[in-house]
Tab-separated table of C-alpha atoms and ligand atoms in Angstrom:
chain	number	residue	atom	x	y	z
N	1	UNK	CA	-0.001	-0.014	0.001
N	2	UNK	CA	1.183	3.476	-0.797
N	3	UNK	CA	1.039	5.550	2.391
N	4	UNK	CA	2.077	8.888	1.052
N	5	UNK	CA	0.378	9.602	-2.248
N	6	UNK	CA	-2.243	11.738	-0.505
N	7	UNK	CA	-2.059	14.573	2.059
N	8	UNK	CA	-2.117	13.533	5.720
N	9	UNK	CA	-5.577	13.979	7.222
N	10	UNK	CA	-4.583	15.749	10.455
N	11	UNK	CA	-5.434	19.073	12.031
N	12	UNK	CA	-3.035	22.045	11.869
N	13	UNK	CA	-2.472	21.674	15.614
N	14	UNK	CA	-1.435	18.051	15.230
N	15	UNK	CA	0.714	18.908	12.228
N	16	UNK	CA	2.507	21.529	14.305
N	17	UNK	CA	3.105	18.920	17.024
N	18	UNK	CA	4.537	16.516	14.408
N	19	UNK	CA	6.857	19.303	13.258
N	20	UNK	CA	8.118	19.762	16.840
N	21	UNK	CA	8.740	16.032	17.168
N	22	UNK	CA	10.969	16.282	14.114
N	23	UNK	CA	12.673	19.448	15.373
N	24	UNK	CA	13.694	17.675	18.574
N	25	UNK	CA	13.975	14.103	17.260
N	26	UNK	CA	17.702	13.575	17.952
N	27	UNK	CA	17.146	14.751	21.551
N	28	UNK	CA	14.136	12.441	21.931
N	29	UNK	CA	16.110	9.522	20.480
N	30	UNK	CA	19.103	10.043	22.801
N	31	UNK	CA	16.721	10.221	25.761
N	32	UNK	CA	15.322	6.819	24.807
N	33	UNK	CA	18.833	5.387	24.367
N	34	UNK	CA	19.796	6.620	27.837
N	35	UNK	CA	16.610	5.201	29.408
N	36	UNK	CA	17.367	1.861	27.799
N	37	UNK	CA	21.092	1.722	28.612
N	38	UNK	CA	20.582	2.793	32.230
N	39	UNK	CA	17.812	0.167	32.568
N	40	UNK	CA	15.408	2.849	33.879
N	41	UNK	CA	12.779	1.746	31.375
N	42	UNK	CA	13.245	-1.892	32.313
N	43	UNK	CA	12.728	-1.070	36.019
N	44	UNK	CA	9.511	0.766	35.149
N	45	UNK	CA	8.333	-2.167	33.039
N	46	UNK	CA	9.155	-4.596	35.897
N	47	UNK	CA	7.272	-2.398	38.380
N	48	UNK	CA	4.049	-3.093	36.468
N	49	UNK	CA	0.837	-1.538	37.739
N	50	UNK	CA	2.436	-0.270	40.922
N	51	UNK	CA	4.722	2.007	39.008
N	52	UNK	CA	8.067	3.232	40.332
N	53	UNK	CA	8.981	6.567	41.922
N	54	UNK	CA	11.869	8.752	40.718
N	55	UNK	CA	13.703	8.013	43.964
N	56	UNK	CA	13.337	4.246	43.545
N	57	UNK	CA	14.483	4.477	39.933
N	58	UNK	CA	17.439	6.689	40.897
N	59	UNK	CA	18.589	4.208	43.522
N	60	UNK	CA	18.307	1.205	41.196
N	61	UNK	CA	19.973	2.801	38.219
N	62	UNK	CA	22.559	4.703	40.214
N	63	UNK	CA	21.548	7.907	38.407
N	64	UNK	CA	20.598	11.121	40.182
N	65	UNK	CA	16.927	11.862	40.802
N	66	UNK	CA	17.433	14.904	38.580
N	67	UNK	CA	18.651	12.653	35.759
N	68	UNK	CA	15.739	10.242	36.122
N	69	UNK	CA	13.158	13.014	36.194
N	70	UNK	CA	14.489	14.974	33.278
N	71	UNK	CA	14.622	11.868	31.109
N	72	UNK	CA	11.187	10.675	32.147
N	73	UNK	CA	9.485	14.007	31.515
N	74	UNK	CA	10.655	13.695	27.938
N	75	UNK	CA	9.596	10.029	27.883
N	76	UNK	CA	6.134	11.080	29.057
N	77	UNK	CA	5.930	13.568	26.195
N	78	UNK	CA	6.688	10.684	23.812
N	79	UNK	CA	4.043	8.325	25.227
N	80	UNK	CA	6.727	6.018	26.558
N	81	UNK	CA	5.718	6.405	30.188
N	82	UNK	CA	2.880	8.116	32.029
N	83	UNK	CA	2.847	9.500	35.537
N	84	UNK	CA	0.302	8.294	38.062
N	85	UNK	CA	-0.357	10.216	41.283
N	86	UNK	CA	2.362	12.815	40.671
N	87	UNK	CA	5.380	10.516	41.151
N	88	UNK	CA	4.617	6.976	40.004
N	89	UNK	CA	6.070	6.240	36.596
N	90	UNK	CA	4.205	3.606	34.566
N	91	UNK	CA	4.992	2.137	31.182
N	92	UNK	CA	2.827	3.473	28.352
N	93	UNK	CA	2.041	1.725	25.047
N	94	UNK	CA	4.924	3.129	22.995
N	95	UNK	CA	7.261	2.270	25.896
N	96	UNK	CA	5.986	-1.293	25.749
N	97	UNK	CA	7.215	-1.587	22.139
N	98	UNK	CA	10.477	0.166	22.855
N	99	UNK	CA	11.349	-2.331	25.591
N	100	UNK	CA	9.748	-5.503	24.294
N	101	UNK	CA	9.542	-5.386	20.502
N	102	UNK	CA	12.492	-7.105	18.794
N	103	UNK	CA	12.055	-5.094	15.555
N	104	UNK	CA	12.150	-1.799	17.442
N	105	UNK	CA	15.214	-2.908	19.326
N	106	UNK	CA	17.068	-3.945	16.149
N	107	UNK	CA	16.169	-0.596	14.568
N	108	UNK	CA	17.145	1.454	17.649
N	109	UNK	CA	20.537	-0.249	18.019
N	110	UNK	CA	21.214	0.075	14.289
N	111	UNK	CA	20.343	3.787	14.363
N	112	UNK	CA	22.453	4.477	17.443
N	113	UNK	CA	25.542	2.338	16.729
N	114	UNK	CA	25.737	2.353	12.945
N	115	UNK	CA	23.968	5.498	11.750
N	116	UNK	CA	23.786	8.225	14.372
N	117	UNK	CA	27.145	9.961	13.982
N	118	UNK	CA	27.423	9.383	10.249
N	119	UNK	CA	23.968	10.861	9.555
N	120	UNK	CA	25.415	14.254	10.412
N	121	UNK	CA	27.047	14.091	6.943
N	122	UNK	CA	23.835	13.276	5.045
N	123	UNK	CA	23.725	16.568	3.179
N	124	UNK	CA	27.279	16.058	1.892
N	125	UNK	CA	26.419	12.483	0.920
N	126	UNK	CA	23.378	13.653	-1.007
N	127	UNK	CA	25.370	16.358	-2.764
N	128	UNK	CA	28.315	14.146	-3.670
N	129	UNK	CA	26.707	10.743	-4.152
N	130	UNK	CA	29.277	9.240	-1.796
N	131	UNK	CA	28.814	7.738	1.710
N	132	UNK	CA	30.257	10.792	3.470
N	133	UNK	CA	29.171	9.542	6.899
N	134	UNK	CA	31.314	6.415	6.635
N	135	UNK	CA	34.374	8.460	7.535
N	136	UNK	CA	33.355	8.210	11.208
N	137	UNK	CA	34.508	4.585	11.003
N	138	UNK	CA	37.505	4.970	8.691
N	139	UNK	CA	38.550	5.465	5.141
N	140	UNK	CA	36.448	3.031	3.084
N	141	UNK	CA	34.825	3.377	-0.355
N	142	UNK	CA	31.652	1.605	0.845
N	143	UNK	CA	30.593	-0.086	4.075
N	144	UNK	CA	30.791	-3.626	2.629
N	145	UNK	CA	34.552	-4.267	2.669
N	146	UNK	CA	34.565	-2.566	6.105
N	147	UNK	CA	31.917	-4.843	7.654
N	148	UNK	CA	34.204	-7.306	9.363
N	149	UNK	CA	36.552	-4.548	10.609
N	150	UNK	CA	33.950	-2.219	12.157
N	151	UNK	CA	34.068	-1.681	15.935
N	152	UNK	CA	32.508	-4.701	17.688
N	153	UNK	CA	29.352	-2.892	18.840
N	154	UNK	CA	28.768	-1.392	15.394
N	155	UNK	CA	29.289	-4.731	13.721
N	156	UNK	CA	26.891	-6.455	16.127
N	157	UNK	CA	24.132	-3.928	15.503
N	158	UNK	CA	24.673	-3.998	11.721
N	159	UNK	CA	24.442	-7.789	11.527
N	160	UNK	CA	21.507	-7.992	13.962
N	161	UNK	CA	19.620	-5.448	11.879
N	162	UNK	CA	20.370	-7.242	8.607
N	163	UNK	CA	19.615	-10.717	9.995
N	164	UNK	CA	16.475	-9.638	11.832
N	165	UNK	CA	14.615	-9.020	8.595
N	166	UNK	CA	16.009	-11.892	6.534
N	167	UNK	CA	15.659	-14.452	9.379
N	168	UNK	CA	11.923	-13.890	9.438
N	169	UNK	CA	11.582	-14.531	5.718
N	170	UNK	CA	13.924	-17.442	5.057
N	171	UNK	CA	11.650	-20.215	6.496
N	172	UNK	CA	8.696	-18.911	4.483
N	173	UNK	CA	10.502	-18.821	1.152
N	174	UNK	CA	12.479	-22.050	1.369
N	175	UNK	CA	9.592	-24.245	0.034
N	176	UNK	CA	9.083	-21.831	-2.885
N	177	UNK	CA	12.765	-21.889	-3.846
N	178	UNK	CA	12.852	-25.670	-3.686
N	179	UNK	CA	9.652	-26.170	-5.790
N	180	UNK	CA	11.707	-26.870	-8.954
N	181	UNK	CA	14.055	-29.212	-7.016
N	182	UNK	CA	17.328	-27.292	-7.597
N	183	UNK	CA	20.556	-29.279	-7.387
N	184	UNK	CA	22.764	-26.233	-7.016
N	185	UNK	CA	21.849	-22.752	-5.688
N	186	UNK	CA	24.039	-19.700	-6.131
N	187	UNK	CA	23.749	-17.391	-3.109
N	188	UNK	CA	24.843	-13.956	-4.285
N	189	UNK	CA	25.843	-11.714	-1.390
N	190	UNK	CA	25.833	-14.728	0.942
N	191	UNK	CA	27.188	-12.689	3.863
N	192	UNK	CA	27.577	-14.808	7.019
N	193	UNK	CA	25.996	-17.883	5.425
N	194	UNK	CA	22.592	-17.850	7.071
N	195	UNK	CA	20.719	-18.575	3.800
N	196	UNK	CA	23.289	-21.131	2.661
N	197	UNK	CA	22.930	-22.972	5.973
N	198	UNK	CA	19.129	-22.775	5.792
N	199	UNK	CA	19.256	-24.439	2.328
N	200	UNK	CA	21.768	-27.087	3.392
N	201	UNK	CA	19.539	-28.033	6.309
N	202	UNK	CA	16.349	-27.895	4.259
N	203	UNK	CA	17.556	-30.336	1.608
N	204	UNK	CA	20.316	-32.852	2.218
N	205	UNK	CA	21.324	-33.098	-1.439
N	206	UNK	CA	21.492	-29.478	-2.542
N	207	UNK	CA	24.895	-27.914	-3.224
N	208	UNK	CA	25.552	-24.212	-2.674
N	209	UNK	CA	27.857	-21.794	-4.432
N	210	UNK	CA	28.364	-18.423	-2.757
N	211	UNK	CA	29.585	-15.163	-4.168
N	212	UNK	CA	30.522	-12.229	-1.937
N	213	UNK	CA	33.468	-10.018	-1.080
N	214	UNK	CA	36.461	-12.032	0.261
N	215	UNK	CA	36.102	-10.620	3.804
N	216	UNK	CA	32.576	-11.931	4.193
N	217	UNK	CA	33.384	-15.322	2.675
N	218	UNK	CA	36.036	-15.997	5.328
N	219	UNK	CA	33.387	-15.603	8.032
N	220	UNK	CA	30.883	-17.641	6.016
N	221	UNK	CA	33.294	-20.534	5.563
N	222	UNK	CA	33.944	-20.653	9.277
N	223	UNK	CA	30.210	-20.739	10.026
N	224	UNK	CA	29.617	-23.579	7.532
N	225	UNK	CA	32.673	-25.468	8.802
N	226	UNK	CA	31.267	-25.232	12.377
N	227	UNK	CA	28.293	-27.236	11.127
N	228	UNK	CA	30.453	-29.763	9.253
N	229	UNK	CA	29.104	-28.977	5.795
N	230	UNK	CA	32.072	-27.406	3.994
N	231	UNK	CA	32.070	-30.263	1.423
N	232	UNK	CA	28.678	-29.124	0.088
N	233	UNK	CA	29.679	-25.545	-0.687
N	234	UNK	CA	32.055	-23.660	-2.954
N	235	UNK	CA	32.907	-20.012	-2.441
N	236	UNK	CA	33.695	-17.514	-5.168
N	237	UNK	CA	35.201	-14.288	-3.771
N	238	UNK	CA	34.070	-11.618	-6.216
N	239	UNK	CA	33.628	-7.874	-6.281
N	240	UNK	CA	30.479	-7.726	-8.353
N	241	UNK	CA	31.122	-4.065	-9.125
N	242	UNK	CA	34.356	-4.929	-10.923
N	243	UNK	CA	33.967	-4.627	-14.721
N	244	UNK	CA	32.835	-7.941	-16.266
N	245	UNK	CA	33.001	-9.738	-12.903
N	246	UNK	CA	32.211	-13.318	-13.854
N	247	UNK	CA	29.138	-14.995	-12.404
N	248	UNK	CA	29.393	-18.539	-11.147
N	249	UNK	CA	28.064	-20.849	-13.856
N	250	UNK	CA	26.277	-24.105	-13.075
N	251	UNK	CA	23.513	-23.213	-10.616
N	252	UNK	CA	19.886	-23.882	-11.506
N	253	UNK	CA	18.719	-21.273	-9.018
N	254	UNK	CA	20.317	-17.872	-8.372
N	255	UNK	CA	19.355	-16.223	-5.070
N	256	UNK	CA	19.720	-12.540	-4.225
N	257	UNK	CA	18.340	-11.529	-0.849
N	258	UNK	CA	18.687	-7.995	0.459
N	259	UNK	CA	21.535	-7.749	-2.031
N	260	UNK	CA	20.536	-5.559	-4.957
N	261	UNK	CA	19.462	-2.698	-2.690
N	262	UNK	CA	23.194	-2.280	-2.025
N	263	UNK	CA	23.644	-0.818	-5.523
N	264	UNK	CA	22.570	2.051	-7.732
N	265	UNK	CA	20.135	1.412	-10.629
N	266	UNK	CA	22.971	1.336	-13.199
N	267	UNK	CA	24.949	-1.132	-11.060
N	268	UNK	CA	21.883	-3.328	-10.528
N	269	UNK	CA	21.340	-3.489	-14.270
N	270	UNK	CA	24.944	-4.579	-14.898
N	271	UNK	CA	24.785	-7.211	-12.120
N	272	UNK	CA	21.507	-8.609	-13.441
N	273	UNK	CA	22.895	-8.725	-16.984
N	274	UNK	CA	25.878	-10.721	-15.604
N	275	UNK	CA	23.445	-13.162	-13.991
N	276	UNK	CA	21.407	-13.479	-17.209
N	277	UNK	CA	24.550	-14.517	-19.089
N	278	UNK	CA	24.870	-17.690	-17.005
N	279	UNK	CA	21.152	-18.525	-16.983
N	280	UNK	CA	19.396	-21.052	-19.193
N	281	UNK	CA	15.740	-21.418	-20.090
N	282	UNK	CA	15.242	-23.710	-17.088
N	283	UNK	CA	17.067	-21.705	-14.440
N	284	UNK	CA	15.469	-19.079	-12.237
N	285	UNK	CA	16.642	-16.011	-10.409
N	286	UNK	CA	14.921	-15.167	-7.101
N	287	UNK	CA	15.145	-11.641	-5.785
N	288	UNK	CA	13.973	-10.897	-2.218
N	289	UNK	CA	13.724	-7.209	-1.325
N	290	UNK	CA	11.671	-4.766	0.748
N	291	UNK	CA	9.917	-2.187	-1.438
N	292	UNK	CA	8.584	1.036	0.030
N	293	UNK	CA	5.346	0.806	-2.025
N	294	UNK	CA	4.538	-2.836	-1.167
N	295	UNK	CA	4.037	-2.548	2.606
N	296	UNK	CA	0.893	-3.435	4.536
N	297	UNK	CA	1.871	-1.309	7.539
N	298	UNK	CA	2.792	2.345	7.689
N	299	UNK	CA	5.526	1.544	10.235
N	300	UNK	CA	7.220	-0.699	7.677
N	301	UNK	CA	7.220	2.003	4.994
N	302	UNK	CA	8.685	4.423	7.556
N	303	UNK	CA	11.510	2.005	8.471
N	304	UNK	CA	12.265	1.316	4.798
N	305	UNK	CA	12.462	4.997	3.874
N	306	UNK	CA	14.745	5.711	6.854
N	307	UNK	CA	16.927	2.718	5.893
N	308	UNK	CA	17.333	4.171	2.406
N	309	UNK	CA	19.064	7.181	3.972
N	310	UNK	CA	21.456	4.868	5.809
N	311	UNK	CA	22.489	3.636	2.330
N	312	UNK	CA	22.955	7.241	1.223
N	313	UNK	CA	25.003	8.505	4.185
N	314	UNK	CA	26.902	5.366	5.224
N	315	UNK	CA	26.661	2.335	2.930
N	316	UNK	CA	27.599	3.623	-0.510
N	317	UNK	CA	25.971	6.957	-1.313
N	318	UNK	CA	23.951	5.740	-4.241
N	319	UNK	CA	21.620	2.915	-3.334
N	320	UNK	CA	18.317	2.605	-1.515
N	321	UNK	CA	15.244	0.550	-0.811
N	322	UNK	CA	13.505	0.828	-4.155
N	323	UNK	CA	9.974	1.304	-5.437
N	324	UNK	CA	8.911	-2.002	-6.947
N	325	UNK	CA	8.033	-0.470	-10.307
N	326	UNK	CA	11.579	0.930	-10.771
N	327	UNK	CA	12.990	-2.461	-9.876
N	328	UNK	CA	10.790	-4.404	-12.268
N	329	UNK	CA	11.888	-2.057	-15.109
N	330	UNK	CA	15.536	-2.984	-14.346
N	331	UNK	CA	14.686	-6.688	-14.294
N	332	UNK	CA	13.022	-6.435	-17.695
N	333	UNK	CA	15.804	-4.313	-19.146
N	334	UNK	CA	18.342	-6.960	-18.102
N	335	UNK	CA	16.506	-9.564	-20.178
N	336	UNK	CA	14.348	-11.217	-17.512
N	337	UNK	CA	10.663	-11.365	-16.769
N	338	UNK	CA	8.882	-11.780	-13.412
N	339	UNK	CA	7.124	-15.153	-13.307
N	340	UNK	CA	5.997	-14.958	-9.677
N	341	UNK	CA	5.512	-11.875	-7.528
N	342	UNK	CA	4.757	-12.582	-3.829
N	343	UNK	CA	4.255	-9.849	-1.219
N	344	UNK	CA	3.984	-9.932	2.608
N	345	UNK	CA	6.805	-12.381	3.243
N	346	UNK	CA	8.224	-12.176	6.777
N	347	UNK	CA	8.191	-8.562	7.920
N	348	UNK	CA	7.606	-6.988	4.490
N	349	UNK	CA	9.702	-8.720	1.915
N	350	UNK	CA	8.611	-9.267	-1.687
N	351	UNK	CA	9.866	-12.253	-3.637
N	352	UNK	CA	10.249	-12.059	-7.426
N	353	UNK	CA	10.884	-15.289	-9.278
N	354	UNK	CA	12.478	-14.267	-12.575
N	355	UNK	CA	13.122	-16.227	-15.748
N	356	UNK	CA	15.286	-15.422	-18.706
N	357	UNK	CA	13.304	-13.800	-21.504
N	358	UNK	CA	14.546	-16.057	-24.296
N	359	UNK	CA	13.135	-13.785	-27.027
N	360	UNK	CA	15.306	-10.897	-25.887
N	361	UNK	CA	18.525	-12.548	-24.815
N	362	UNK	CA	19.233	-15.317	-27.401
C	401	LIG	C1	22.745	-6.448	3.111
C	401	LIG	S1	23.794	-7.836	2.981
C	401	LIG	C2	22.640	-9.126	2.608
C	401	LIG	C3	23.010	-10.415	3.178
C	401	LIG	C4	22.071	-11.613	2.964
C	401	LIG	N1	21.940	-11.973	1.561
C	401	LIG	C5	20.733	-11.414	3.632
C	401	LIG	O1	19.723	-11.593	2.979
C	401	LIG	O2	20.714	-11.134	4.827
C	401	LIG	C6	24.563	-7.519	1.404
C	401	LIG	C7	25.695	-8.468	1.059
C	401	LIG	O3	26.175	-8.070	-0.246
C	401	LIG	C8	27.583	-8.102	-0.232
C	401	LIG	N2	28.133	-7.138	-1.220
C	401	LIG	C9	28.049	-5.792	-1.191
C	401	LIG	N3	28.735	-5.252	-2.209
C	401	LIG	C10	29.268	-6.282	-2.914
C	401	LIG	C11	30.073	-6.358	-4.051
C	401	LIG	N4	30.471	-5.269	-4.702
C	401	LIG	N5	30.417	-7.573	-4.518
C	401	LIG	C12	30.023	-8.718	-3.888
C	401	LIG	N6	29.204	-8.708	-2.778
C	401	LIG	C13	28.892	-7.495	-2.267
C	401	LIG	C14	27.926	-7.695	1.172
C	401	LIG	O4	29.258	-8.062	1.487
C	401	LIG	C15	26.872	-8.380	1.991
C	401	LIG	O5	27.268	-9.658	2.411
C-alpha cells in the first residue's frame, strides 16, 4: 500500500506537534537510548501496575533523581511512560514496544551504533553521491569491505539489523525456492551464510555456491565449517562491481536476498545482466527485497524509507530501498521477466521469481 500519495488527514495543531517532534527528534532519540542503557525503562516495566517513583528508579539505576526526572518528563511527552499520582512512573504503550519489541530494538541499536554519527554528513552524501558519513569509522569506499573490521558494537548492531529481517523470511520462502528441485543454488551476497545454511539443512542433497566479497566469505566458511558442511559448498570471492566480474556458472537457481538494494540502478542493471549470461531457459533467479510501495503497515514504510538514507550516508551513497516499479523495469531491461511476484513475506519482503526472456537474450 502506498502511504504517502495523498495529504495527511490531520489538524493544523497536530501537524505543528509533528513538526516539533521532528525538530527535537535527535534529543528524543538520545533520551530513549539513555533510558534503555541505564535500565530505567526496564525497572519501570518490571514495576508493572504499581509504578516506580523517581527516587526508587534513581537508587536502582545509580543515576541522580534529577537525571531520572528529566529523562522521564521527555519520555512522558513521547508516550513512553505516564505519571500516576504525581510521582509513579508507569509504562505506556509506546514504551511497551520500545522495551519488548524485537524489531524496534534492532532498529534502535542500528540507528544508534551504525547511523547516528554518520547521519550528520547526510547533506554532503546527497550532494556528492558518496557515503560521506562512513568516515566516522575509517577510510572506506563503501561499508561492505569494512563490515568485518567495524568496531565490535557497530558490527553487532549491523548484523543484527540485517539478520532480523532476513531471518523472518527465510523459512517462508524455502519451500518456494525448492519447488523446482534445484541441485545447485548460487547465493549472491551470501554474507555470514545464514541462507546457505538454511538451504543445506532444508535439503540434504542441494549444493551451494556463494559469491561475496572475500572478507565476508572467510566468516561464512567458518560458520559452515562449524556445522560440518564445507564439502557441500564452494565459495567464489568476487567484487560484483568490478567490470565484467564473472558470475558462477552451473547453478539452476540464483538467489539474491537484500543484495541488490546495495547498488545504484545502473549497477543493478549490470549485475543482473551478468546473472542473465549464465542462466538457461530452465534456471530461475529469485530476488527478495523490501519495497517502500509494497508494505501493509505504515511503520514498515517508515522503516524502509529511513533505511534508504542509511544507504545514502553510510553504505555507498547511491543505493536505496527501491519502489517495486523501478525495480521491475531494471529486471526487464536486463533480459528477464517476473514469473511470480509474492508480497507480505516475513516482515515486509517481496519475492520475485524471474526467468530469462529467451526472445530478448538469445
Ligand atoms: C545487506 S547484505 C545481505 C546479506 C544476505 N543476503 C541477507 O539476505 O541477509 C549484502 C551483502 O552483499 C555483499 N556485497 C556488497 N557489495 C558487494 C560487491 N560489490 N560484490 C560482492 N558482494 C557484495 C555484502 O558483502 C553483503 O554480504
